[in-house]
PDB file of C-alpha atoms in Angstrom:
ATOM      1  CA  MET A   1      -4.948 -16.653  -1.062  1.00 61.00           C
ATOM      2  CA  ALA A   2      -1.820 -14.944  -2.420  1.00 74.00           C
ATOM      3  CA  LYS A   3      -2.008 -11.278  -3.339  1.00 84.00           C
ATOM      4  CA  PRO A   4      -2.378 -10.664  -7.074  1.00 91.00           C
ATOM      5  CA  ASP A   5       0.722  -9.205  -8.760  1.00 93.00           C
ATOM      6  CA  PHE A   6      -0.352  -5.988 -10.463  1.00 96.00           C
ATOM      7  CA  GLY A   7       3.269  -4.984 -11.109  1.00 96.00           C
ATOM      8  CA  GLY A   8       4.397  -4.107 -14.604  1.00 97.00           C
ATOM      9  CA  ILE A   9       3.922  -1.731 -17.498  1.00 98.00           C
ATOM     10  CA  TRP A  10       0.399  -1.763 -18.918  1.00 98.00           C
ATOM     11  CA  ASN A  11      -0.874  -0.131 -22.144  1.00 97.00           C
ATOM     12  CA  GLN A  12      -4.524   0.813 -22.587  1.00 98.00           C
ATOM     13  CA  VAL A  13      -6.393  -1.052 -25.334  1.00 97.00           C
ATOM     14  CA  VAL A  14     -10.059  -0.511 -24.319  1.00 97.00           C
ATOM     15  CA  ASN A  15     -11.762   2.620 -22.954  1.00 96.00           C
ATOM     16  CA  GLU A  16     -15.551   2.303 -22.676  1.00 97.00           C
ATOM     17  CA  ASN A  17     -17.881   5.096 -21.498  1.00 97.00           C
ATOM     18  CA  PHE A  18     -15.030   7.409 -20.473  1.00 97.00           C
ATOM     19  CA  ASP A  19     -16.755  10.540 -21.801  1.00 96.00           C
ATOM     20  CA  ALA A  20     -19.854   9.888 -19.672  1.00 97.00           C
ATOM     21  CA  TYR A  21     -17.613   9.224 -16.646  1.00 96.00           C
ATOM     22  CA  MET A  22     -15.811  12.557 -17.166  1.00 95.00           C
ATOM     23  CA  ARG A  23     -19.159  14.361 -17.663  1.00 95.00           C
ATOM     24  CA  ALA A  24     -20.357  12.921 -14.336  1.00 95.00           C
ATOM     25  CA  LEU A  25     -17.258  14.523 -12.763  1.00 93.00           C
ATOM     26  CA  ASP A  26     -18.109  17.867 -14.435  1.00 93.00           C
ATOM     27  CA  VAL A  27     -14.946  17.781 -16.572  1.00 92.00           C
ATOM     28  CA  GLY A  28     -15.099  20.470 -19.267  1.00 91.00           C
ATOM     29  CA  PHE A  29     -15.705  19.785 -22.961  1.00 94.00           C
ATOM     30  CA  ALA A  30     -12.155  20.473 -24.211  1.00 92.00           C
ATOM     31  CA  THR A  31     -10.511  18.299 -21.547  1.00 90.00           C
ATOM     32  CA  ARG A  32     -13.010  15.501 -22.235  1.00 93.00           C
ATOM     33  CA  LYS A  33     -12.183  15.565 -25.942  1.00 93.00           C
ATOM     34  CA  ILE A  34      -8.449  15.322 -25.208  1.00 91.00           C
ATOM     35  CA  GLY A  35      -9.030  12.605 -22.600  1.00 90.00           C
ATOM     36  CA  ASN A  36     -11.015  10.505 -25.053  1.00 91.00           C
ATOM     37  CA  MET A  37      -8.136  10.539 -27.566  1.00 92.00           C
ATOM     38  CA  LEU A  38      -5.492   9.330 -25.106  1.00 92.00           C
ATOM     39  CA  HIS A  39      -4.239   5.783 -24.612  1.00 94.00           C
ATOM     40  CA  PRO A  40      -2.434   6.036 -21.277  1.00 95.00           C
ATOM     41  CA  GLN A  41       0.147   3.679 -19.908  1.00 97.00           C
ATOM     42  CA  LYS A  42       0.144   2.459 -16.299  1.00 97.00           C
ATOM     43  CA  VAL A  43       3.341   1.605 -14.460  1.00 98.00           C
ATOM     44  CA  ILE A  44       2.604  -0.296 -11.263  1.00 98.00           C
ATOM     45  CA  THR A  45       5.071  -1.361  -8.596  1.00 97.00           C
ATOM     46  CA  GLN A  46       4.233  -3.141  -5.392  1.00 95.00           C
ATOM     47  CA  ASP A  47       6.271  -4.148  -2.375  1.00 95.00           C
ATOM     48  CA  GLY A  48       4.125  -5.889   0.208  1.00 92.00           C
ATOM     49  CA  ASP A  49       1.369  -3.445   1.214  1.00 94.00           C
ATOM     50  CA  HIS A  50       3.125  -0.467  -0.423  1.00 97.00           C
ATOM     51  CA  MET A  51       2.175   0.380  -4.008  1.00 97.00           C
ATOM     52  CA  ASN A  52       2.894   3.022  -6.620  1.00 98.00           C
ATOM     53  CA  ILE A  53       0.716   3.587  -9.684  1.00 97.00           C
ATOM     54  CA  LYS A  54       1.830   5.969 -12.431  1.00 97.00           C
ATOM     55  CA  THR A  55      -0.557   6.885 -15.232  1.00 95.00           C
ATOM     56  CA  LEU A  56       1.396   8.313 -18.162  1.00 96.00           C
ATOM     57  CA  SER A  57       0.098  10.028 -21.290  1.00 93.00           C
ATOM     58  CA  THR A  58       1.068  12.704 -23.788  1.00 90.00           C
ATOM     59  CA  PHE A  59      -1.343  15.119 -22.046  1.00 87.00           C
ATOM     60  CA  LYS A  60      -0.760  14.632 -18.329  1.00 88.00           C
ATOM     61  CA  ASN A  61       1.084  12.277 -15.998  1.00 93.00           C
ATOM     62  CA  TYR A  62      -0.248  11.216 -12.630  1.00 93.00           C
ATOM     63  CA  GLU A  63       1.165   9.236  -9.718  1.00 96.00           C
ATOM     64  CA  ILE A  64      -0.178   7.836  -6.481  1.00 96.00           C
ATOM     65  CA  ASP A  65       2.023   6.262  -3.832  1.00 97.00           C
ATOM     66  CA  PHE A  66       0.195   4.543  -0.989  1.00 98.00           C
ATOM     67  CA  ASN A  67      -0.028   1.801   1.600  1.00 97.00           C
ATOM     68  CA  LEU A  68      -2.994  -0.556   1.383  1.00 97.00           C
ATOM     69  CA  GLY A  69      -5.728   0.265   3.877  1.00 97.00           C
ATOM     70  CA  GLU A  70      -4.354   3.696   4.844  1.00 98.00           C
ATOM     71  CA  GLU A  71      -6.419   6.768   3.965  1.00 97.00           C
ATOM     72  CA  PHE A  72      -4.550   9.602   2.222  1.00 97.00           C
ATOM     73  CA  THR A  73      -5.340  12.929   0.582  1.00 96.00           C
ATOM     74  CA  GLU A  74      -5.270  12.562  -3.189  1.00 94.00           C
ATOM     75  CA  SER A  75      -5.216  15.254  -5.855  1.00 91.00           C
ATOM     76  CA  THR A  76      -6.960  13.440  -8.694  1.00 84.00           C
ATOM     77  CA  LEU A  77      -6.260  13.739 -12.417  1.00 80.00           C
ATOM     78  CA  ASP A  78      -9.241  16.095 -12.709  1.00 75.00           C
ATOM     79  CA  GLY A  79      -7.746  18.364  -9.995  1.00 80.00           C
ATOM     80  CA  ARG A  80     -10.010  17.453  -7.092  1.00 83.00           C
ATOM     81  CA  LYS A  81      -8.955  16.759  -3.529  1.00 92.00           C
ATOM     82  CA  VAL A  82     -10.419  13.529  -2.185  1.00 95.00           C
ATOM     83  CA  GLN A  83      -9.770  11.266   0.768  1.00 97.00           C
ATOM     84  CA  THR A  84      -8.765   7.936  -0.749  1.00 97.00           C
ATOM     85  CA  THR A  85      -8.426   4.490   0.789  1.00 98.00           C
ATOM     86  CA  ILE A  86      -7.170   1.631  -1.397  1.00 98.00           C
ATOM     87  CA  THR A  87      -7.665  -1.957  -0.294  1.00 97.00           C
ATOM     88  CA  LEU A  88      -7.474  -5.473  -1.663  1.00 95.00           C
ATOM     89  CA  GLU A  89     -10.965  -6.959  -1.916  1.00 94.00           C
ATOM     90  CA  GLY A  90     -10.267 -10.581  -2.793  1.00 92.00           C
ATOM     91  CA  ASP A  91      -8.380 -10.332  -6.092  1.00 94.00           C
ATOM     92  CA  LYS A  92      -9.394  -6.703  -6.767  1.00 97.00           C
ATOM     93  CA  LEU A  93      -7.434  -3.564  -5.895  1.00 97.00           C
ATOM     94  CA  CYS A  94     -10.161  -1.031  -5.057  1.00 98.00           C
ATOM     95  CA  ALA A  95     -10.185   2.652  -4.153  1.00 97.00           C
ATOM     96  CA  GLU A  96     -12.877   4.570  -2.340  1.00 97.00           C
ATOM     97  CA  GLN A  97     -12.595   8.306  -2.994  1.00 96.00           C
ATOM     98  CA  LYS A  98     -14.552  10.561  -0.625  1.00 96.00           C
ATOM     99  CA  GLY A  99     -15.121  14.134  -1.750  1.00 92.00           C
ATOM    100  CA  GLU A 100     -17.691  16.321  -3.440  1.00 85.00           C
ATOM    101  CA  LYS A 101     -18.996  13.462  -5.630  1.00 91.00           C
ATOM    102  CA  ALA A 102     -20.791  10.542  -3.993  1.00 91.00           C
ATOM    103  CA  ASN A 103     -19.954   6.921  -4.767  1.00 94.00           C
ATOM    104  CA  ARG A 104     -16.633   7.630  -6.499  1.00 95.00           C
ATOM    105  CA  GLY A 105     -13.845   5.080  -6.864  1.00 96.00           C
ATOM    106  CA  TRP A 106     -12.249   2.388  -8.971  1.00 97.00           C
ATOM    107  CA  CYS A 107     -11.134  -1.266  -8.978  1.00 98.00           C
ATOM    108  CA  HIS A 108      -8.262  -2.979 -10.810  1.00 98.00           C
ATOM    109  CA  GLN A 109      -8.501  -6.691 -11.497  1.00 98.00           C
ATOM    110  CA  LEU A 110      -6.367  -9.122 -13.487  1.00 97.00           C
ATOM    111  CA  VAL A 111      -8.443 -11.091 -16.012  1.00 97.00           C
ATOM    112  CA  ASP A 112      -6.766 -13.574 -18.365  1.00 96.00           C
ATOM    113  CA  GLY A 113      -3.456 -11.707 -18.103  1.00 95.00           C
ATOM    114  CA  ASP A 114      -4.974  -8.260 -18.769  1.00 97.00           C
ATOM    115  CA  LEU A 115      -5.462  -5.452 -16.272  1.00 98.00           C
ATOM    116  CA  HIS A 116      -9.097  -4.352 -16.084  1.00 98.00           C
ATOM    117  CA  LEU A 117      -9.987  -1.016 -14.503  1.00 98.00           C
ATOM    118  CA  ASP A 118     -13.569  -0.181 -13.579  1.00 98.00           C
ATOM    119  CA  LEU A 119     -14.153   3.457 -12.618  1.00 97.00           C
ATOM    120  CA  HIS A 120     -17.390   4.765 -11.135  1.00 97.00           C
ATOM    121  CA  VAL A 121     -18.931   7.994  -9.960  1.00 96.00           C
ATOM    122  CA  GLY A 122     -22.560   7.973  -8.869  1.00 95.00           C
ATOM    123  CA  ASP A 123     -24.245   5.435 -11.149  1.00 96.00           C
ATOM    124  CA  VAL A 124     -21.917   6.099 -14.130  1.00 98.00           C
ATOM    125  CA  LYS A 125     -19.353   3.420 -14.910  1.00 98.00           C
ATOM    126  CA  CYS A 126     -16.314   3.317 -17.201  1.00 98.00           C
ATOM    127  CA  HIS A 127     -14.430   0.149 -18.159  1.00 98.00           C
ATOM    128  CA  GLN A 128     -10.815   0.133 -19.337  1.00 98.00           C
ATOM    129  CA  VAL A 129      -8.490  -2.716 -20.273  1.00 98.00           C
ATOM    130  CA  PHE A 130      -4.675  -2.641 -20.295  1.00 98.00           C
ATOM    131  CA  LYS A 131      -2.307  -5.192 -21.865  1.00 98.00           C
ATOM    132  CA  LYS A 132       1.004  -5.918 -20.155  1.00 97.00           C
ATOM    133  CA  GLU A 133       4.167  -5.057 -22.027  1.00 94.00           C
ATOM    134  CA  SER A 134       6.350  -8.066 -22.585  1.00 83.00           C
ATOM    135  CA  LYS A 135       9.852  -7.872 -21.193  1.00 68.00           C
TER     136      LYS A 135
END
């Protein structure tokens, strides 16, 4: 099976249960309120097993640069240090983030031309959808 092509510029159109997800990460009230108002953009590039994901917003920008299957130290958007490994699981790009919160991670998947992102920490889940910008 060919690797899915996650590359492109993606704009958020759906953000479900994000406040509960941030609460599960112990994110403060003011930051949660700002986070819930944002509609970030993702810029994804991939070259073989090397990928770069930028998350851009009016509040804060974030970037991860990684090789699939190689663990790295990540400083997350909420300021935590975690050990992250990102792998392809079939057609999903999934991250396992080991740190002070158990069962933390995310998966990207292409569904009908949209980029779906499922985030989880503990038993709390957040679902986001991004539409690709046309060229």
